[in-house]
Short mmCIF file of C-alpha atoms in Angstrom, two decimals:
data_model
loop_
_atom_site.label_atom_id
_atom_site.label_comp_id
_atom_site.label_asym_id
_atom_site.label_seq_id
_atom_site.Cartn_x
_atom_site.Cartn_y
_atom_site.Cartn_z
CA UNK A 1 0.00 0.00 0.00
CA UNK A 2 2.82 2.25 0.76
CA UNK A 3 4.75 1.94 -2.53
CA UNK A 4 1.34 2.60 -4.17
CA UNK A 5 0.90 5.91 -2.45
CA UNK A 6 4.11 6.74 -3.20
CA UNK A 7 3.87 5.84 -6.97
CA UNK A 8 0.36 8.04 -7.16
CA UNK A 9 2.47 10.80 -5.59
CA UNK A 10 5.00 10.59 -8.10
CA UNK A 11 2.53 10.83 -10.82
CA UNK A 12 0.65 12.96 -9.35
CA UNK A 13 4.12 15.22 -8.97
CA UNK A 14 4.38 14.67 -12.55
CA UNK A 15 0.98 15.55 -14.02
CA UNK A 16 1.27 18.71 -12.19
CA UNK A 17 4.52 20.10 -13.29
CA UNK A 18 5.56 22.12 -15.95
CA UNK A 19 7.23 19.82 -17.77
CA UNK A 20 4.09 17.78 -18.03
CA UNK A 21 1.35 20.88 -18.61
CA UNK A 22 3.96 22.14 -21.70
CA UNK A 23 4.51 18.97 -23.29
CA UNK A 24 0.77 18.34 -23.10
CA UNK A 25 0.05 21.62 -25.13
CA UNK A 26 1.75 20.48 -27.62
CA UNK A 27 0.08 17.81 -30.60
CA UNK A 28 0.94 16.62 -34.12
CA UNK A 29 -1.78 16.33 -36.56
CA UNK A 30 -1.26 15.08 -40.42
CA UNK A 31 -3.26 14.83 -43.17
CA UNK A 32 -2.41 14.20 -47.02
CA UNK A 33 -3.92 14.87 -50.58
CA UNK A 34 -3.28 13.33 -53.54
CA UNK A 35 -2.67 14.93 -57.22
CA UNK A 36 -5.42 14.30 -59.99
CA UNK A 37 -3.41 11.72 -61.73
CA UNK A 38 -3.01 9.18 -58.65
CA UNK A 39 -5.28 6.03 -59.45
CA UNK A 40 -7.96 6.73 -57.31
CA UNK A 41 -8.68 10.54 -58.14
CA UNK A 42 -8.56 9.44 -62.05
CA UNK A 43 -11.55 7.00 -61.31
CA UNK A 44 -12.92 10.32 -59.19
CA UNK A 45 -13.04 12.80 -61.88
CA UNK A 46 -14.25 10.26 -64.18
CA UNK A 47 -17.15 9.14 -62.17
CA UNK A 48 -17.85 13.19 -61.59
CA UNK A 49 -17.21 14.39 -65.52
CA UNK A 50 -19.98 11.43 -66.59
CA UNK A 51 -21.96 13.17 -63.81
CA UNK A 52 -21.94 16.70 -65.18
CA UNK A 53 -22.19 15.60 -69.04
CA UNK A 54 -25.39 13.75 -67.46
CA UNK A 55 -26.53 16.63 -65.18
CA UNK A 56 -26.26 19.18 -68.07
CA UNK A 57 -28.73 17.25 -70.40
CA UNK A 58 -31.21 16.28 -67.62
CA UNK A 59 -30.87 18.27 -64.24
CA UNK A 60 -33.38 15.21 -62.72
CA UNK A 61 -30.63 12.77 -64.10
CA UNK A 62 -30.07 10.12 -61.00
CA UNK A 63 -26.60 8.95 -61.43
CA UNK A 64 -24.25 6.71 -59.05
CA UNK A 65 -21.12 5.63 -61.38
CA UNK A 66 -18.34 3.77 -60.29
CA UNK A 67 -15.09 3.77 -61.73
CA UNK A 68 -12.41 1.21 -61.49
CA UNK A 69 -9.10 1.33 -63.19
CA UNK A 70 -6.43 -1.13 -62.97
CA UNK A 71 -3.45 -1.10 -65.42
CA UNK A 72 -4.81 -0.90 -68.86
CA UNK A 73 -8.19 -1.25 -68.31
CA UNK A 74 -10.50 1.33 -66.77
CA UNK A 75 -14.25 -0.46 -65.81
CA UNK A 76 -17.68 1.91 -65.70
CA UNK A 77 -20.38 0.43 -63.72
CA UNK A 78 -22.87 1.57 -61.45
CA UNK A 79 -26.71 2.90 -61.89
CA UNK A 80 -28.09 5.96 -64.11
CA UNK A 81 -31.61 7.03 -64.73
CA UNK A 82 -31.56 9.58 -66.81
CA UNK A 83 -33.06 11.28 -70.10
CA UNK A 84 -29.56 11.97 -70.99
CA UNK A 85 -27.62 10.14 -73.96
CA UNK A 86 -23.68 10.37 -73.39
CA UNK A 87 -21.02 8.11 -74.74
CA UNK A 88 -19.70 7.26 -71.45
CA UNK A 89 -15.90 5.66 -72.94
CA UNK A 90 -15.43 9.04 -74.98
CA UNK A 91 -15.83 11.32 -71.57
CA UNK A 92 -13.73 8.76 -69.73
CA UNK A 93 -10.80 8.79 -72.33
CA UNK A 94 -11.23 12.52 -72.66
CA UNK A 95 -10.25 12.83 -68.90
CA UNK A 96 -7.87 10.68 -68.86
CA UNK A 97 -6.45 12.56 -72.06
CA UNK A 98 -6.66 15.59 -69.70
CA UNK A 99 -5.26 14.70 -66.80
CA UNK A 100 -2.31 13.76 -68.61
CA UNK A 101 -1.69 9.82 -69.21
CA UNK A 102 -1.11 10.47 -72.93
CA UNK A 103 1.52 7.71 -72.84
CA UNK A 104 2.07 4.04 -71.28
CA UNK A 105 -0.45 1.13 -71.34
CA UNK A 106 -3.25 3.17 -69.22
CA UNK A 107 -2.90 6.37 -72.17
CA UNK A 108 -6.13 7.61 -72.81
CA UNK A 109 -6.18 6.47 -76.50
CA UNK A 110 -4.61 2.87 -75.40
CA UNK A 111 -6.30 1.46 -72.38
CA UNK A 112 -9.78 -0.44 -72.58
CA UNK A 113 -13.01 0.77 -71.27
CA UNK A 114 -15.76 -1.57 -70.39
CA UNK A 115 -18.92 -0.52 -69.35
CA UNK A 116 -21.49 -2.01 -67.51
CA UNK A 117 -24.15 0.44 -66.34
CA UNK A 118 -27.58 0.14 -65.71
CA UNK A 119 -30.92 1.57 -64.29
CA UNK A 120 -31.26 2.84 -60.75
CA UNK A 121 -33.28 0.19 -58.32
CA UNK A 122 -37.14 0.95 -58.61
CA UNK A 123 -36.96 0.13 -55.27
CA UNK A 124 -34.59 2.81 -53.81
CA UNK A 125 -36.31 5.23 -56.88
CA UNK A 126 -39.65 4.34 -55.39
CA UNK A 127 -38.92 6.32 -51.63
CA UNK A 128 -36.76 9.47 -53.20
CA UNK A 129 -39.42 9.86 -55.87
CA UNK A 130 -42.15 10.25 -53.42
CA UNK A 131 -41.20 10.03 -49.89
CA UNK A 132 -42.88 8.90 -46.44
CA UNK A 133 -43.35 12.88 -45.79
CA UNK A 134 -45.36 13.23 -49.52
CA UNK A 135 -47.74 9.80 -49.19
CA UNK A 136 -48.43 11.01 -45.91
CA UNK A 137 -49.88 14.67 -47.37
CA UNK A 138 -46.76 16.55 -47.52
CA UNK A 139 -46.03 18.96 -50.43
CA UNK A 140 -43.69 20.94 -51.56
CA UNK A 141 -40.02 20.14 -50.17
CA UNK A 142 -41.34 17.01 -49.13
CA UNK A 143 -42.13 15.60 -52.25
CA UNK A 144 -38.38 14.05 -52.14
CA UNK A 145 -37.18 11.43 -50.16
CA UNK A 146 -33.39 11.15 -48.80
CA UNK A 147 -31.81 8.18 -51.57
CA UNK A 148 -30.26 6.74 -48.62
CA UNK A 149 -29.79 5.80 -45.19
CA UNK A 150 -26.46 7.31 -43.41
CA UNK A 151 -25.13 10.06 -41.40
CA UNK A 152 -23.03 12.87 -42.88
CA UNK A 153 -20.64 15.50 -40.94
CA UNK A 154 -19.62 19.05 -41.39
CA UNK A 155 -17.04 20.68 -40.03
CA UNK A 156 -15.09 24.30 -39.56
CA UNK A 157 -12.91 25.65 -37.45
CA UNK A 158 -10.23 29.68 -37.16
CA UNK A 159 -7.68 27.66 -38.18
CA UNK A 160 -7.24 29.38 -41.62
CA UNK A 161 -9.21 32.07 -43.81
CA UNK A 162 -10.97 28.92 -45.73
CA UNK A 163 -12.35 27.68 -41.94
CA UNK A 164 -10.66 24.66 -42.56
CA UNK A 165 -8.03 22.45 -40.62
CA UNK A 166 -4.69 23.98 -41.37
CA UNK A 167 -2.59 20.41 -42.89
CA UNK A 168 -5.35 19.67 -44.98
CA UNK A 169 -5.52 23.07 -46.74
CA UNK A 170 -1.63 22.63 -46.78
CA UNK A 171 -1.53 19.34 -48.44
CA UNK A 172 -4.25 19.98 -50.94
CA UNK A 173 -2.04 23.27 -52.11
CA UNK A 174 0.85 20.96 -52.30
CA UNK A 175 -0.72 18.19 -54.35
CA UNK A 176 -2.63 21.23 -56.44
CA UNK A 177 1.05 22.92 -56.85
CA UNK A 178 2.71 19.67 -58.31
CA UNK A 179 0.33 19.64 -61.08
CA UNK A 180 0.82 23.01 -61.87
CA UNK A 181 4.25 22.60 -62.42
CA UNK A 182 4.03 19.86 -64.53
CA UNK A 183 1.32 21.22 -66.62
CA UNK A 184 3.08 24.40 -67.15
CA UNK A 185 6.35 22.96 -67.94
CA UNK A 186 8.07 24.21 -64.98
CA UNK A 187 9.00 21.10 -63.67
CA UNK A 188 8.77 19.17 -67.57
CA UNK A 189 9.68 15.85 -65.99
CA UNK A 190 6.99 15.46 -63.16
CA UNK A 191 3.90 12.84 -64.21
CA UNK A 192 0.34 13.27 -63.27
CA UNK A 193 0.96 11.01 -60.38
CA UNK A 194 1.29 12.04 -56.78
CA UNK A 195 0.77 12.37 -53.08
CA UNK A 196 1.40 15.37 -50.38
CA UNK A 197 1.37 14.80 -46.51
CA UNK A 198 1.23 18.09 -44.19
CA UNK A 199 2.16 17.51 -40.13
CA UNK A 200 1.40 20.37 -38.36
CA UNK A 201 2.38 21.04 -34.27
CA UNK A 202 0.43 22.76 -32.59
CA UNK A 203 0.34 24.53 -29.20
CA UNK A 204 -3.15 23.87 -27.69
CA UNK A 205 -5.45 24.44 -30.74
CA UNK A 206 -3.12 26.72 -32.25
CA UNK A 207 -0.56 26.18 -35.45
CA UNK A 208 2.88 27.09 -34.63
CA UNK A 209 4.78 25.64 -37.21
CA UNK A 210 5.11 22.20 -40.29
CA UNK A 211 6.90 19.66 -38.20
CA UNK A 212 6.79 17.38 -41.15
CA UNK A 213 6.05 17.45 -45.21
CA UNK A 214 6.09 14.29 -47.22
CA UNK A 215 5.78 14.67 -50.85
CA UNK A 216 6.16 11.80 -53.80
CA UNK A 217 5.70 12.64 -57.44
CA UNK A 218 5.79 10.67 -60.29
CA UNK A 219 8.83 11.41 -62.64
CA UNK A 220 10.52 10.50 -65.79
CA UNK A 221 13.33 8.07 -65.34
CA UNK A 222 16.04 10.29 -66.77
CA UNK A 223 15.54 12.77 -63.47
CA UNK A 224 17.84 12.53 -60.58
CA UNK A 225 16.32 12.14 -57.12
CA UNK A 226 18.98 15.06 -56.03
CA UNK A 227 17.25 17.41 -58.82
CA UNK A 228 13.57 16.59 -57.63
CA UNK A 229 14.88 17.21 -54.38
CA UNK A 230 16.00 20.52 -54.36
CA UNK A 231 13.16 21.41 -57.24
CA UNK A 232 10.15 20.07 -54.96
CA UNK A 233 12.01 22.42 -52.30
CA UNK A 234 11.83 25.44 -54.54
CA UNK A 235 9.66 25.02 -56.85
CA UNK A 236 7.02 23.05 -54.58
CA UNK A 237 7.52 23.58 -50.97
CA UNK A 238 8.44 26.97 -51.25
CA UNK A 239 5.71 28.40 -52.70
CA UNK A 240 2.90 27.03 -50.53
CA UNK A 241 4.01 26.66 -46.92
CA UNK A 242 4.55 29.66 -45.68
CA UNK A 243 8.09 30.08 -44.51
CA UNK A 244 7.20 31.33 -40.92
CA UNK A 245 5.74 27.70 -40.02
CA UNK A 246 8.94 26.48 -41.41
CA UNK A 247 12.29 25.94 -39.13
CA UNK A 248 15.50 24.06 -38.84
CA UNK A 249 13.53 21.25 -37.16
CA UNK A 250 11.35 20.39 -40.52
CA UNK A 251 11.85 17.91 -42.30
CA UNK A 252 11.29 16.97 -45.79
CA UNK A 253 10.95 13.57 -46.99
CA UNK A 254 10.98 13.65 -50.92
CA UNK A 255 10.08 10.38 -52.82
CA UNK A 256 10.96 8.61 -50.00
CA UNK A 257 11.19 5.23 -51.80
CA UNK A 258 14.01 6.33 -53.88
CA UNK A 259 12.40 5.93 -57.02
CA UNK A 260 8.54 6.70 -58.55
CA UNK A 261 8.42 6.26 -62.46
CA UNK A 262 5.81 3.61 -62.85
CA UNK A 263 2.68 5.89 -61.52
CA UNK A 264 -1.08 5.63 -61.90
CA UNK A 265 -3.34 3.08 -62.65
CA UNK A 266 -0.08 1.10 -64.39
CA UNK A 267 1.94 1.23 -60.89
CA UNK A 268 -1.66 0.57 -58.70
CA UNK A 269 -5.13 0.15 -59.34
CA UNK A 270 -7.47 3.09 -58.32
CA UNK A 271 -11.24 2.95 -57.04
CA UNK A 272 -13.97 5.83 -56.82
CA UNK A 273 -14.48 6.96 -53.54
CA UNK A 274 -11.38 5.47 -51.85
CA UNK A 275 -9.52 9.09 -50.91
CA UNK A 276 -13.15 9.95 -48.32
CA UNK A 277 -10.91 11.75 -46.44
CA UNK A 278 -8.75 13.72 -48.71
CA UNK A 279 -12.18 14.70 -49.93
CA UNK A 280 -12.88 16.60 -46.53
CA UNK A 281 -11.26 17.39 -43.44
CA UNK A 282 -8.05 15.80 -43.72
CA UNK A 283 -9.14 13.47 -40.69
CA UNK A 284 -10.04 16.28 -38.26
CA UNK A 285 -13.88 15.08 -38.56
CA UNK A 286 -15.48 11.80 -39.03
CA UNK A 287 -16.44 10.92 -42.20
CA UNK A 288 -20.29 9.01 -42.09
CA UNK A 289 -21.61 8.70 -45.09
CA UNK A 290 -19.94 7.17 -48.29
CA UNK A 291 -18.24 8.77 -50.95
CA UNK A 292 -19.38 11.70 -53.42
CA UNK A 293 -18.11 11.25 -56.72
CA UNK A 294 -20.37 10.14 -59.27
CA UNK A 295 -23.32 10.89 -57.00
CA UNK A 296 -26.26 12.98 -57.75
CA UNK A 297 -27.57 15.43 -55.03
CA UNK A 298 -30.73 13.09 -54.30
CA UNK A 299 -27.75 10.99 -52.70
CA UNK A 300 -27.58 12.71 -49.21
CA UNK A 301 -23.81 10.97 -48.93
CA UNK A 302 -23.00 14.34 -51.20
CA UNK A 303 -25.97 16.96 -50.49
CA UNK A 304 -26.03 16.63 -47.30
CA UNK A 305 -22.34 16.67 -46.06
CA UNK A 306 -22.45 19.77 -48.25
CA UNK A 307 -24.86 21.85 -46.03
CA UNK A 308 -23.36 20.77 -43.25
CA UNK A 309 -20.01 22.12 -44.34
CA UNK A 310 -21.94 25.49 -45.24
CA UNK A 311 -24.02 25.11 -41.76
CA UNK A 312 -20.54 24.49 -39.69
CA UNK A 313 -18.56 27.33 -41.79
CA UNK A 314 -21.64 29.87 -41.03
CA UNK A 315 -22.08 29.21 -37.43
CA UNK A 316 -18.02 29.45 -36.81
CA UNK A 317 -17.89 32.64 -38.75
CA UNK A 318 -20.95 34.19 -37.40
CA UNK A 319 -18.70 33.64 -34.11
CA UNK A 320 -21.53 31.37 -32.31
CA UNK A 321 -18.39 28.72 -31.85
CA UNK A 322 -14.84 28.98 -32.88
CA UNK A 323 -14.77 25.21 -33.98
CA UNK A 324 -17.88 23.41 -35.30
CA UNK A 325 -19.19 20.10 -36.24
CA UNK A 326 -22.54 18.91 -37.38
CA UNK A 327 -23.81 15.27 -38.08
CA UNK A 328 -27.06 15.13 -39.96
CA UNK A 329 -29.00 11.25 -40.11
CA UNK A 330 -31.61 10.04 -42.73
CA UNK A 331 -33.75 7.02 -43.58
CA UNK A 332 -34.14 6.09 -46.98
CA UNK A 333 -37.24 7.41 -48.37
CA UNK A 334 -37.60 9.81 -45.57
CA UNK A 335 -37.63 13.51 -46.30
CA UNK A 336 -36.89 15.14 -42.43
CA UNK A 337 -33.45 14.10 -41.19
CA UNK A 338 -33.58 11.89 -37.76
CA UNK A 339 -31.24 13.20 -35.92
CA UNK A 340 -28.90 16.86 -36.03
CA UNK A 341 -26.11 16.65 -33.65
CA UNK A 342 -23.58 19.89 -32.77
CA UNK A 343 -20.38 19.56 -30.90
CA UNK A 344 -18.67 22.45 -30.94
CA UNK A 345 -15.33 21.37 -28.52
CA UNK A 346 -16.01 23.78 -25.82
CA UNK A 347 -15.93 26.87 -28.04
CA UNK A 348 -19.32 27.67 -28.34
CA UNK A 349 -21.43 30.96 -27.17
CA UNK A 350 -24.50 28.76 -26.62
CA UNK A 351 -24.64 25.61 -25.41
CA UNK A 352 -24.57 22.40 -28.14
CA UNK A 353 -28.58 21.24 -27.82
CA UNK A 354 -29.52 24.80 -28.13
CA UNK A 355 -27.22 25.69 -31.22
CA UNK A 356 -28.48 22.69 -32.95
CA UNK A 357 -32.50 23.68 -32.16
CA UNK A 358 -31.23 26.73 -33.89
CA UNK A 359 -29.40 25.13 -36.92
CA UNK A 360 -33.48 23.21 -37.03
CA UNK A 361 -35.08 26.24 -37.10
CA UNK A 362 -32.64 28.44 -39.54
CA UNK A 363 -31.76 25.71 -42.28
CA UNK A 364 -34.21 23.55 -43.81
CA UNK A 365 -32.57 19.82 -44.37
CA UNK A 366 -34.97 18.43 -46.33
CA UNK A 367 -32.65 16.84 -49.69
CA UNK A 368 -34.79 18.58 -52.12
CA UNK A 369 -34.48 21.58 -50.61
CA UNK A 370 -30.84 21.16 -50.15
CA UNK A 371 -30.71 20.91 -53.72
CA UNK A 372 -32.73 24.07 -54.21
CA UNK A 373 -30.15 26.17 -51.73
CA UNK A 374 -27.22 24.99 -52.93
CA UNK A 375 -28.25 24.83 -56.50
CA UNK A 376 -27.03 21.24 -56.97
CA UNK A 377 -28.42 20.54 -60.09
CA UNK A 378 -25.83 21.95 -62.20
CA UNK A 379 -22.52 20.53 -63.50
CA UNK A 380 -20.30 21.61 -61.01
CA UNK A 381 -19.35 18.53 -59.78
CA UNK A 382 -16.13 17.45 -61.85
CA UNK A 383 -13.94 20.27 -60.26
CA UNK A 384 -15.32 18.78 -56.62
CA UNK A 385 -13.24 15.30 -57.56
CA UNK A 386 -9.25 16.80 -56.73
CA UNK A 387 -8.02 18.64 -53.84
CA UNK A 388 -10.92 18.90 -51.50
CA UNK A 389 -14.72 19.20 -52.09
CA UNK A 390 -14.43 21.90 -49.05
CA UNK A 391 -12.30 25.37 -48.59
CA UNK A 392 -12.43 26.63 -51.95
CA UNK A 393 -14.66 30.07 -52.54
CA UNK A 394 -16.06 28.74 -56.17
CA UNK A 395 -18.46 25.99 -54.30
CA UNK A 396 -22.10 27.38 -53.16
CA UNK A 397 -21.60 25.75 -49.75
CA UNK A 398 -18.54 27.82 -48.88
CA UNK A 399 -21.15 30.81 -48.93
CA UNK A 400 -21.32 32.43 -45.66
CA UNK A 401 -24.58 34.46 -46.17
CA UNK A 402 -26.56 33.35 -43.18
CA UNK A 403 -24.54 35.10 -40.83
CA UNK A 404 -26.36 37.80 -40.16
CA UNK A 405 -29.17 35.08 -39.56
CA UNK A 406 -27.26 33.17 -36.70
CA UNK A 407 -25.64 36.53 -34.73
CA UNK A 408 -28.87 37.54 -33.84
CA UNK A 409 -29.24 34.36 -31.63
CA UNK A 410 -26.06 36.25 -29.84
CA UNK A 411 -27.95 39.19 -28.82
#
C-alpha cells in the first residue's frame, strides 16, 4: 500500500509540473492529398465528368457511377436514370487525355473501357421519388425522399481564412502545386501522379509551425532524385508553406522510396471513392456517409455533407463557436433528417442542444431543398473530384450568407 501511495504521488508530482502541462500543449496532426493523376482521383473525376455531361442534359438525371481502373483497363459500372444520352468511354478517355496519361499502357487512346451500367433500383427510386413525408400529405419540399440511409458530418474551425483544418488546406495546395508545375512545364519531368502529406504542431489548438512534409511525385526516369529534391524544395515547398511555419527542425521527406516512375493506374489500381478523407477534413472530422463522386444530389452521402459544411462554416464565422461540427442522419425514403447533432469542442457561445434547435429552425434539411439552396443541379461537380470538395470560394456551400441570420441568436 505504501509503494502505491508513493507511486500516485510521483505521478501525481508529474501531471502537475511544468514539464508535463507544456509537453501536453503540444500535438501533431497530419493529413495528405493526392494529385489528380493518382489512381484513385482518375476514377474520381471520371465518375464526376460522366456526372456533369449527365446533369447538363437532364438536371433530374439520377446517377451513381463507379469507376475502377487497374493497369490498362479502366471499368464503368454503377446505376443511371436519366433522359440523358452520353457516350460514357469518350468522356472517360477525354479525362484521362486531360489529366495527362497520354503515354504508357493506361494512355487515354490505349487502355480499354468496359462498361457495364444500368438503371437505378425501382426500389430505392420508389422512396426518393415520393417520400414517407409526400404519401403522408406533404407537399412541396417534401415531395423528395433522402436516396439513402447514413449520417453525414460538417465541419469548420479559425484555423485558416478557408475555416478549414490547417494540414489539410496545406496538403491539398501541395498536391494542387505539383500539377501546376508539370502542366506548365516548370517542372517538364513530373507525371500526373502524386501524393502530399502536411504535419502540423500545434500549441493547444493553435498552429505554430510544419513539423513534417512528405511529398512523392511521379517522374521521368532520366531525373535525378537530387534534382527533384531541391526542385520540390523550390519550386514546390516553397511556394505554398509559408516560410514562418517552417524551421530548422522540418523535415522533408521527398520520394521517400528512392524511385517513382511507374505511376497511376499502371503502378496501382485506383477505385472511386477510396480518398473519403482527402475529400474533406483531412481526418479532423469523421467521415459518415460514403463517398461523393459520381453521386447525384438526391444521394444525401454528397448533399447533405455539403450543407453541413456550409451550416458548420456559417455558425463558426458568425462567431456562435470557434470550432464546429454537425452530423445530420436520414432514412431512406424519408424527407426530415432523424437526428442533427452539434459539438462544438467547448468553443461555443451557446450551449450544443440549443445551437443545434437553432441550426433546425434556420436551415431547412430536407434533400430537395438542399438541392434548391445549394443549387445542386448543375454541373459543377467534376472540379469537386481533386483537392478537397471543401475550402475553396467557387463551391455554393462555402457561402457564408446566413450570418447575419445566426448573430442575432447572440444578442
Amino acid at each position: 500500500m505504501e509503494k502505491a501511495t508513493s507511486g500516485a504521488a510521483e505521478l501525481v508530482d508529474f501531471f502537475t509540473s511544468g514539464y508535463y502541462n507544456e509537453r501536453a500543449m503540444r500535438r501533431f496532426f497530419t493529413s495528405e492529398s493526392v494529385t489528380e493523376g493518382h489512381p484513385d482521383k482518375v476514377c474520381d473525376s471520371i465518375a464526376d465528368a460522366i456526372l456533369d455531361e449527365l446533369v447538363a442534359r437532364d438536371p433530374m438525371t439520377r446517377s451513381a457511377i463507379e469507376c475502377c481502373a487497374a493497369y490498362n483497363t479502366l471499368f464503368l459500372t454503377g446505376e443511371v436514370t436519366s433522359r440523358a444520352q452520353v457516350d460514357y468511354e469518350e468522356i472517360a478517355r477525354r479525362v484521362i487525355r486531360e489529366i495527362g496519361y497520354d503515354a504508357g499502357d493506361f494512355a487515354y487512346d490505349k487502355c480499354r473501357v468496359i462498361t457495364l451500367i444500368h438503371g437505378q433500383s425501382p426500389d430505392i427510386a420508389m422512396g426518393v421519388d415520393a417520400s414517407r413525408e409526400m404519401k403522408a400529405g406533404g407537399a412541396g419540399y417534401d415531395a423528395l425522399g433522402a436516396g439513402d440511409q447514413g449520417m453525414m458530418f460538417g465541419y469548420a474551425c479559425r484555423e485558416t481564412a478557408e475555416f478549414m483544418p490547417l494540414p489539410i488546406m496545406l496538403a491539398h495546395r501541395l498536391a494542387y502545386r505539383l500539377s501546376e508545375a508539370r502542366k506548365s512545364g516548370e517542372l517538364a519531368y513530373l507525371r500526373p501522379d502524386g501524393k502530399t502529406q502536411v504535419t502540423v504542431e500545434y500549441e493547444g489548438k493553435t498552429p505554430v509551425r510544419v513539423d513534417t512534409v512528405v511529398v512523392s511525385t511521379q517522374h521521368d526516369a532520366a531525373v535525378s532524385q537530387e534534382e527533384i529534391a531541391r526542385d520540390v524544395r523550390e519550386h514546390i515547398i516553397g511556394r505554398v508553406i509559408p516560410a514562418h511555419l517552417l524551421d530548422e527542425k522540418t523535415r522533408y521527406l521527398i520520394n521517400p522510396t528512392g524511385k517513382f516512375v511507374i505511376g497511376g493506374p499502371e503502378g496501382d489500381s485506383g477505385l472511386t471513392g477510396r480518398k473519403i478523407v482527402v475529400d474533406t477534413y483531412g481526418g479532423r472530422c469523421p467521415h459518415g456517409g460514403g463517398a461523393f463522386s459520381g453521386k447525384d444530389a438526391t444521394k444525401v452521402d454528397r448533399s447533405a455533407a455539403y450543407i453541413t459544411r456550409y451550416i458548420a462554416k456559417n455558425l463558426v464565422a458568425a462567431g456562435i463557436a470557434d470550432e464546429a461540427e454537425l452530423q445530420v442522419a436520414y432514412a431512406i425514403g424519408v424527407a426530415r433528417p432523424v437526428s442533427v447533432f452539434v459539438e462544438t469542442f467547448g468553443t461555443g457561445r451557446l450551449p450544443d442542444d440549443r445551437i443545434a434547435e437553432i441550426v433546425k429552425r434556420e436551415i431547412d434539411l430536407r434533400p430537395a431543398a438542399i438541392i434548391d439552396a445549394l443549387g445542386l443541379r448543375r454541373p459543377i461537380f467534376r472540379e469537386t473530384a481533386v483537392y478537397g470538395h471543401f475550402g475553396r470560394e467557387q463551391f455554393s456551400w462555402e457561402r457564408t450568407d446566413r450570418v447575419a441570420d445566426l448573430k442575432k441568436y447572440l444578442m
